[in-house]
Amino acid sequence: MLKGKHILLGVTGSIAAYKAAHLIRLLVKHGAEVKVIMTPLAKEFISLLTLATLSKSPILVDFFDPENGQWNSHIDLGIWADLYLVAPATANTIAKMAYGIADNLLLTTYLSARCPVMIAPAMDVDMFLHPTTQENIQKLKSSGNIIIEPREGQLASGLEGKGRMEEPEIIVEKIIQHFTAPATLQGLKVLVTAGPTYEPIDPVRFIGNFSSGKMGYAIANELANRGAAVTLISGPVSLKSESANIELVPVTTAQQMYDMALKYFPQCQAAILAAAVADYRPKHAVSQKIKRTDDSLTLELEPNPDIAAELGKRKQNQILVGFALETDNHIDNARKKLQAKNFDFIVLNPANEPHAGFMSDTNRITIIDKHEKVETFATKSKQEVAKDIVDRLEKLLKP
Ligand code: CTP
């Protein structure tokens, strides 16, 4: 059930580290590829040999291998992983993660990981209940991490209470659930627009924007995971679509995105417009490179077609979902767009917050529907945000 999935397991210095062996066995049994990072203290609790044998991969502890100097790249590990599971997670590691301290490989990898992160705390009851630990856990939750709550029970200290790491079987079950959503959208076709558009000025220059496409691609993946047939019309991005259920239609300009959206929309039951479409394009794109002179240069711009407004006019019984990226008057501006473009709901995200918007791996959204109902969500990874958006769409498609 986890075939082809790359799971990175971070093990910290808790007595529960012995459970990492069982966790790895279960993950491998379900077909996952596992790599393990340990903190230096974790080595005292369970042997490298045990975990390396079970994961069929050398265990990573240091930034580089002291024998041959080979660099263990936290960036490559973070990109390789489909999921980073930190289990067991001590109070110390949780605190460091919450505050961005990066003094070992497990922590630097956490900061550079682009995938969802699950954290399974394990500690003594008083450490767990301490307000500082609780605050740190809240902080991690609100930046999009998934916390696997510890259990009540007998602890290594002899005390009774909450702090036992969740059992490996349950953790693996949660991981399987995370990757395999039920095919609730089977038989439906959904159009998604994503990424920026580039509007040529001359053969080597364009007007564009900082959209990374991450939000739109996460939505397309989530729809595809639930069995929908997705047409993903994407501006230029450095992402890949990950599912056989996604038909990728690459475009460059707003006009091309408009043409493709109009072509595919009639066959779709819904469209989610996550693209950051350029509102204007140069009126005269020239065929030769513009040369530098000492004079100032004026570019005349003309408006691009508004894809969302046009689909809003043409929609029959389809659900239309738009985005609003705002720097000010967030709710008011989003409401105006919702009405003007005939959306069924609009996803508002702030453009001027550190963990939200264009380049970020996380987002903080508010959904406003056409009945003026406003729902605000916590900051989460874009994959988790995509689930919230698709959940809402699913309710409208299957009331
Ligand atoms: N949109 C679109 N085509 C355009 C412009 C926007 O499909 N030419 C869509 C976006 O994908 C998004 C929604 O419309 O779903 C709102 O986009 P936004 O750029 O925030 O709105 P604009 O109407 O362009 O308003 P402004 O840029 O003035 O805030």
Coordinates of C-alpha atoms and ligand atoms in Angstrom, one line a residue:
M1 CA 0.0 0.0 0.0
L2 CA 3.0 2.3 0.3
K3 CA 4.7 1.0 -2.8
G4 CA 7.1 3.6 -4.3
K5 CA 6.6 6.0 -1.3
H6 CA 9.8 7.5 0.1
I7 CA 9.6 7.7 3.9
L8 CA 12.2 9.5 5.8
L9 CA 12.3 8.5 9.5
G10 CA 13.9 10.8 12.1
V11 CA 14.7 9.0 15.3
T12 CA 15.6 11.1 18.4
G13 CA 17.0 10.2 21.8
S14 CA 14.1 8.7 23.7
I15 CA 13.7 5.2 25.2
A16 CA 10.9 4.7 22.6
A17 CA 13.7 4.7 19.9
Y18 CA 13.6 0.9 20.1
K19 CA 10.1 1.1 18.5
A20 CA 11.8 2.6 15.4
A21 CA 12.9 -0.9 14.5
H22 CA 9.3 -2.2 14.4
L23 CA 8.2 1.0 12.5
I24 CA 10.8 0.4 9.8
R25 CA 9.8 -3.3 9.4
L26 CA 6.1 -2.3 9.0
L27 CA 6.9 0.5 6.5
V28 CA 9.1 -1.8 4.4
K29 CA 6.5 -4.6 4.6
H30 CA 4.0 -2.2 3.1
G31 CA 6.4 -1.5 0.2
A32 CA 7.8 1.9 1.3
E33 CA 11.5 2.9 0.8
V34 CA 12.8 4.0 4.1
K35 CA 15.8 6.2 5.0
V36 CA 16.7 6.9 8.6
I37 CA 18.3 9.9 10.2
M38 CA 19.2 9.7 13.9
T39 CA 20.2 12.4 16.4
P40 CA 23.6 11.7 18.0
L41 CA 21.8 10.8 21.3
A42 CA 19.4 8.4 19.6
K43 CA 22.4 6.1 18.8
E44 CA 22.7 5.4 22.6
F45 CA 19.2 3.9 22.6
I46 CA 19.2 1.6 19.5
S47 CA 22.0 0.4 17.3
L48 CA 22.8 1.7 13.9
L49 CA 23.3 -1.8 12.7
T50 CA 19.7 -2.8 13.6
L51 CA 18.1 0.1 11.9
A52 CA 20.4 0.0 8.8
T53 CA 19.7 -3.7 8.3
L54 CA 15.9 -3.2 8.6
S55 CA 15.8 -0.1 6.3
K56 CA 18.4 -1.6 3.9
S57 CA 20.1 1.8 3.9
P58 CA 23.0 3.4 5.8
I59 CA 21.8 5.4 8.8
L60 CA 22.6 9.1 8.6
V61 CA 23.6 10.9 11.8
D62 CA 26.3 13.5 10.9
F63 CA 26.4 16.2 8.3
F64 CA 29.2 14.2 6.7
D65 CA 30.7 10.8 6.9
P66 CA 33.8 11.1 9.2
E67 CA 35.4 8.1 7.4
N68 CA 35.4 9.5 3.8
G69 CA 34.1 13.0 4.2
Q70 CA 31.0 12.3 2.1
W71 CA 28.4 15.1 2.6
N72 CA 24.9 14.0 3.7
S73 CA 22.8 16.6 2.0
H74 CA 19.8 17.6 4.1
I75 CA 18.4 19.3 1.0
D76 CA 18.5 16.2 -1.1
L77 CA 16.9 14.1 1.7
G78 CA 14.2 16.7 2.1
I79 CA 13.4 16.6 -1.7
W80 CA 13.6 12.7 -1.8
A81 CA 11.0 12.2 0.9
D82 CA 7.3 12.0 0.3
L83 CA 6.8 12.1 4.0
Y84 CA 9.1 12.9 7.0
L85 CA 8.1 11.1 10.1
V86 CA 9.9 12.1 13.3
A87 CA 9.3 9.2 15.7
P88 CA 10.0 9.2 18.6
A89 CA 10.2 13.0 18.9
T90 CA 11.6 14.2 22.3
A91 CA 10.6 17.4 24.0
N92 CA 14.1 18.8 23.1
T93 CA 13.7 18.1 19.3
I94 CA 10.1 19.4 19.3
A95 CA 11.3 22.6 20.9
K96 CA 14.2 23.0 18.4
M97 CA 11.8 22.2 15.5
A98 CA 9.4 24.8 16.7
Y99 CA 12.1 27.5 16.8
G100 CA 14.1 26.6 13.7
I101 CA 17.2 25.5 15.5
A102 CA 19.3 23.4 13.1
D103 CA 22.2 21.9 15.0
N104 CA 21.9 18.3 13.7
L105 CA 21.0 16.6 10.4
L106 CA 17.5 15.6 11.6
L107 CA 16.7 19.3 12.2
T108 CA 18.3 20.8 9.1
T109 CA 16.4 18.2 7.0
Y110 CA 13.2 19.3 8.8
L111 CA 13.8 22.9 7.8
S112 CA 14.4 22.0 4.2
A113 CA 11.8 19.2 3.8
R114 CA 9.1 20.1 1.2
C115 CA 6.9 17.1 2.1
P116 CA 4.3 16.7 4.9
V117 CA 5.9 16.1 8.3
M118 CA 4.4 13.8 10.9
I119 CA 5.7 14.0 14.5
A120 CA 5.1 11.4 17.2
P121 CA 6.1 12.8 20.6
A122 CA 7.4 10.5 23.3
M123 CA 8.3 11.8 26.7
D124 CA 7.5 11.7 30.4
V125 CA 4.0 12.9 31.3
D126 CA 5.2 16.1 33.1
M127 CA 7.4 17.1 30.2
F128 CA 4.5 16.5 27.8
L129 CA 2.1 18.5 29.8
H130 CA 4.5 21.4 30.5
P131 CA 3.1 24.6 29.0
T132 CA 6.3 25.2 27.0
T133 CA 6.0 21.8 25.3
Q134 CA 2.3 22.3 24.7
E135 CA 3.1 25.7 23.2
N136 CA 5.8 24.2 21.0
I137 CA 3.5 21.5 19.8
Q138 CA 0.8 24.1 19.0
K139 CA 3.4 26.1 17.0
L140 CA 4.4 23.0 15.0
K141 CA 0.7 22.2 14.3
S142 CA 0.0 25.7 13.2
S143 CA 2.8 25.6 10.7
G144 CA 1.3 22.6 9.0
N145 CA 2.9 19.6 10.7
I146 CA 0.8 16.6 11.6
I147 CA 1.1 15.6 15.3
I148 CA 0.4 12.0 16.2
E149 CA -0.7 12.4 19.8
P150 CA 1.0 10.2 22.4
R151 CA -1.0 7.7 24.4
E152 CA -1.8 7.5 28.1
G153 CA -0.2 4.6 30.0
Q154 CA 2.8 3.4 31.9
L155 CA 5.9 5.4 31.1
A156 CA 9.5 4.4 31.3
S157 CA 9.9 6.6 34.4
G158 CA 7.4 4.4 36.2
L159 CA 4.8 7.2 36.1
E160 CA 1.4 6.9 34.6
G161 CA 0.0 9.4 32.1
K162 CA 0.1 10.8 28.6
G163 CA 3.5 10.6 26.9
R164 CA 3.9 7.1 25.4
M165 CA 4.6 7.2 21.7
E166 CA 1.7 5.9 19.6
E167 CA 2.1 2.3 18.6
P168 CA 4.0 1.6 15.3
E169 CA 1.0 -0.2 13.8
I170 CA -1.2 2.8 14.4
I171 CA 1.4 5.3 13.1
V172 CA 1.7 3.2 9.9
E173 CA -2.0 3.0 9.5
K174 CA -2.1 6.9 9.7
I175 CA 0.6 7.0 7.0
I176 CA -1.4 4.7 4.8
Q177 CA -4.5 6.8 5.3
H178 CA -2.5 9.9 4.4
F179 CA -1.4 8.4 1.1
T180 CA -4.6 6.5 0.1
A181 CA -7.7 8.6 0.1
P182 CA -10.9 6.7 -0.9
A183 CA -11.8 7.2 -4.6
T184 CA -14.7 9.5 -3.7
L185 CA -14.4 11.6 -6.9
Q186 CA -14.2 8.6 -9.3
G187 CA -16.0 9.4 -12.6
L188 CA -15.8 13.2 -12.2
K189 CA -13.7 15.5 -14.4
V190 CA -12.1 18.6 -12.9
L191 CA -10.2 21.4 -14.5
V192 CA -7.4 23.1 -12.5
T193 CA -5.3 26.1 -13.5
A194 CA -1.9 26.6 -11.8
G195 CA 1.3 28.6 -11.8
P196 CA 2.1 32.0 -13.3
T197 CA 1.7 33.2 -16.9
Y198 CA 4.5 34.7 -18.8
E199 CA 3.7 37.6 -21.2
P200 CA 6.5 38.2 -23.8
I201 CA 8.0 41.6 -24.2
D202 CA 10.6 40.5 -26.7
P203 CA 12.1 37.1 -27.5
V204 CA 14.1 37.0 -24.3
R205 CA 12.0 38.9 -21.7
F206 CA 8.6 38.6 -20.2
I207 CA 6.2 40.0 -17.6
G208 CA 5.6 37.3 -15.0
N209 CA 5.0 36.8 -11.3
F210 CA 6.4 34.8 -8.4
S211 CA 3.7 32.0 -8.4
S212 CA 5.4 28.6 -7.9
G213 CA 2.4 26.5 -8.9
K214 CA 2.7 24.5 -5.6
M215 CA -0.9 25.2 -4.5
G216 CA -2.5 24.3 -7.8
Y217 CA -0.4 21.2 -8.2
A218 CA -1.2 20.1 -4.7
I219 CA -5.0 20.5 -5.5
A220 CA -4.6 18.5 -8.8
N221 CA -2.8 15.7 -6.9
E222 CA -5.5 15.6 -4.2
L223 CA -8.3 15.5 -6.8
A224 CA -6.4 12.7 -8.6
N225 CA -5.8 10.8 -5.4
R226 CA -9.6 10.8 -4.9
G227 CA -10.1 9.3 -8.3
A228 CA -11.1 12.4 -10.4
A229 CA -9.8 12.8 -13.9
V230 CA -7.9 16.1 -13.8
T231 CA -6.9 18.5 -16.6
L232 CA -4.1 20.6 -15.2
I233 CA -3.5 23.7 -17.3
S234 CA -0.2 24.9 -16.0
G235 CA 1.9 28.0 -16.6
P236 CA 5.7 27.6 -16.5
V237 CA 6.7 25.9 -13.2
S238 CA 9.5 23.6 -12.1
L239 CA 7.0 21.0 -10.7
K240 CA 5.9 17.6 -12.1
S241 CA 2.4 16.2 -12.0
E242 CA 2.5 13.0 -10.0
S243 CA -0.5 10.9 -11.1
A244 CA -1.8 9.0 -14.0
N245 CA -5.2 10.7 -13.4
I246 CA -3.7 14.1 -14.3
E247 CA -3.6 15.3 -17.9
L248 CA -1.1 18.1 -18.0
V249 CA -1.7 20.9 -20.5
P250 CA 1.3 23.2 -20.4
V251 CA 0.9 26.8 -21.5
T252 CA 2.9 30.0 -21.3
T253 CA 0.6 33.1 -21.7
A254 CA -2.7 34.1 -20.3
Q255 CA -4.3 33.9 -23.7
Q256 CA -3.1 30.3 -24.1
M257 CA -4.5 29.4 -20.7
Y258 CA -7.8 31.1 -21.6
D259 CA -8.0 29.1 -24.8
M260 CA -7.3 25.8 -23.1
A261 CA -9.7 26.5 -20.2
L262 CA -12.5 27.3 -22.5
K263 CA -11.8 24.2 -24.5
Y264 CA -11.8 21.8 -21.5
F265 CA -14.4 23.4 -19.2
P266 CA -17.5 22.1 -21.0
Q267 CA -16.6 18.5 -20.2
C268 CA -15.8 19.2 -16.6
Q269 CA -18.1 19.1 -13.5
A270 CA -15.9 21.6 -11.7
A271 CA -12.9 24.0 -12.1
I272 CA -10.5 25.3 -9.5
L273 CA -8.6 28.3 -10.7
A274 CA -5.4 28.6 -8.8
A275 CA -3.3 30.2 -11.5
A276 CA -1.8 33.6 -11.0
V277 CA -2.8 35.0 -14.4
A278 CA -1.1 38.2 -15.5
D279 CA -3.8 40.9 -15.8
Y280 CA -1.9 42.7 -18.5
R281 CA 0.4 41.9 -21.4
P282 CA 2.6 44.1 -23.6
K283 CA 0.5 45.4 -26.5
H284 CA 3.3 44.9 -29.0
A285 CA 5.6 42.0 -28.3
V286 CA 8.5 42.6 -30.6
S287 CA 10.3 39.9 -32.5
Q288 CA 13.8 41.3 -32.0
K289 CA 15.5 41.8 -28.6
I290 CA 15.0 45.4 -27.4
K291 CA 18.4 47.1 -27.2
R292 CA 19.5 49.3 -24.3
T293 CA 19.7 53.0 -25.0
D294 CA 20.1 56.0 -22.6
D295 CA 16.4 56.9 -23.0
S296 CA 13.7 55.7 -20.7
L297 CA 11.4 53.0 -22.1
T298 CA 7.7 52.8 -21.9
L299 CA 5.8 49.6 -22.4
E300 CA 2.2 49.8 -23.4
L301 CA 0.1 47.1 -21.8
E302 CA -3.3 45.8 -22.7
P303 CA -5.6 43.7 -20.5
N304 CA -5.5 39.9 -20.8
P305 CA -8.8 38.0 -21.0
D306 CA -10.2 37.1 -17.5
I307 CA -10.5 33.3 -17.5
A308 CA -12.4 33.1 -14.3
A309 CA -15.0 35.7 -15.3
E310 CA -15.6 34.0 -18.7
L311 CA -16.0 30.5 -17.1
G312 CA -18.3 32.2 -14.5
K313 CA -20.5 33.4 -17.4
R314 CA -20.5 30.1 -19.2
K315 CA -21.0 27.7 -16.3
Q316 CA -24.0 25.4 -16.4
N317 CA -24.4 23.1 -13.4
Q318 CA -20.6 23.2 -12.8
I319 CA -18.9 24.3 -9.6
L320 CA -16.4 27.1 -10.0
V321 CA -13.8 27.8 -7.4
G322 CA -11.5 30.8 -7.5
F323 CA -8.6 32.2 -5.5
A324 CA -7.9 35.6 -4.1
L325 CA -4.4 36.6 -3.2
E326 CA -4.7 39.9 -1.3
T327 CA -2.4 42.3 0.5
D328 CA -5.2 44.4 2.1
N329 CA -9.0 44.4 2.7
H330 CA -8.7 40.7 2.4
I331 CA -12.3 39.5 3.0
D332 CA -14.0 42.5 1.2
N333 CA -11.8 42.1 -1.9
A334 CA -12.4 38.3 -1.9
R335 CA -16.2 38.8 -1.6
K336 CA -16.2 41.2 -4.6
K337 CA -14.2 38.7 -6.7
L338 CA -16.6 35.8 -5.6
Q339 CA -19.6 37.8 -6.9
A340 CA -18.0 39.4 -10.0
K341 CA -16.7 36.0 -11.3
N342 CA -19.7 33.9 -10.2
F343 CA -17.6 31.5 -8.1
D344 CA -19.3 29.0 -5.8
F345 CA -16.6 29.6 -3.3
I346 CA -13.4 31.6 -3.2
V347 CA -10.1 30.7 -1.4
L348 CA -8.5 33.7 0.1
N349 CA -4.8 33.6 1.0
P350 CA -2.8 36.5 2.3
A351 CA 0.1 37.8 0.1
N352 CA 2.0 39.5 2.8
E353 CA 2.4 36.8 5.5
P354 CA 5.5 34.7 6.1
H355 CA 4.0 31.2 5.9
A356 CA 1.4 31.8 3.2
G357 CA 1.0 32.7 -0.5
F358 CA 3.1 32.3 -3.6
M359 CA 6.5 30.7 -2.8
S360 CA 5.7 29.2 0.6
D361 CA 5.3 25.4 1.2
T362 CA 2.5 26.3 3.6
N363 CA -0.6 28.4 3.3
R364 CA -3.3 29.9 5.5
I365 CA -6.6 30.1 3.8
T366 CA -10.1 31.4 4.4
I367 CA -13.0 30.0 2.4
I368 CA -15.9 32.3 1.6
D369 CA -18.9 30.7 -0.1
K370 CA -21.6 32.4 -2.1
H371 CA -23.9 32.3 0.9
E372 CA -21.3 34.6 2.7
K373 CA -20.2 31.8 5.0
V374 CA -16.6 32.4 6.1
E375 CA -14.4 29.7 7.4
T376 CA -10.8 30.3 8.4
F377 CA -8.2 27.4 8.6
A378 CA -4.9 27.1 10.4
T379 CA -1.6 27.4 8.6
K380 CA -0.9 24.0 7.0
S381 CA 1.3 22.4 4.3
K382 CA -0.1 23.1 0.8
Q383 CA -0.9 19.3 0.6
E384 CA -3.1 19.6 3.7
V385 CA -4.7 22.9 2.5
A386 CA -5.5 21.1 -0.8
K387 CA -7.4 18.5 1.2
D388 CA -9.5 21.2 2.9
I389 CA -10.3 22.8 -0.5
V390 CA -11.2 19.5 -2.1
D391 CA -13.3 18.4 0.9
R392 CA -15.3 21.6 0.4
L393 CA -15.7 21.0 -3.4
E394 CA -16.7 17.4 -2.7
K395 CA -19.6 18.6 -0.4
L396 CA -20.9 20.7 -3.3
L397 CA -20.5 18.0 -5.9
K398 CA -22.1 15.4 -3.7
P399 CA -24.4 17.2 -1.3
Ligands
CTP1 N1 -8.1 34.9 -12.8 C1 -8.3 34.3 -14.1 N2 -7.9 35.1 -15.2 C2 -7.4 36.3 -15.1 C3 -7.2 36.9 -13.8 C4 -7.6 36.1 -12.7 O1 -8.8 33.2 -14.2 N3 -7.0 37.0 -16.1 C5 -8.5 34.1 -11.7 C6 -7.4 33.6 -10.8 O2 -7.0 32.3 -11.2 C7 -8.1 33.6 -9.4 C8 -9.2 34.7 -9.5 O3 -9.4 34.9 -10.9 O4 -8.8 32.4 -9.2 C9 -8.8 36.0 -8.8 O5 -7.5 36.4 -9.3 P1 -6.9 37.7 -8.9 O6 -5.6 38.0 -9.7 O7 -6.8 37.8 -7.4 O8 -8.0 38.7 -9.3 P2 -8.1 39.9 -10.4 O9 -9.5 39.8 -10.9 O10 -7.0 39.8 -11.4 O11 -8.0 41.1 -9.4 P3 -6.7 42.0 -8.9 O12 -5.5 41.4 -9.6 O13 -7.0 43.4 -9.4 O14 -6.7 41.8 -7.4

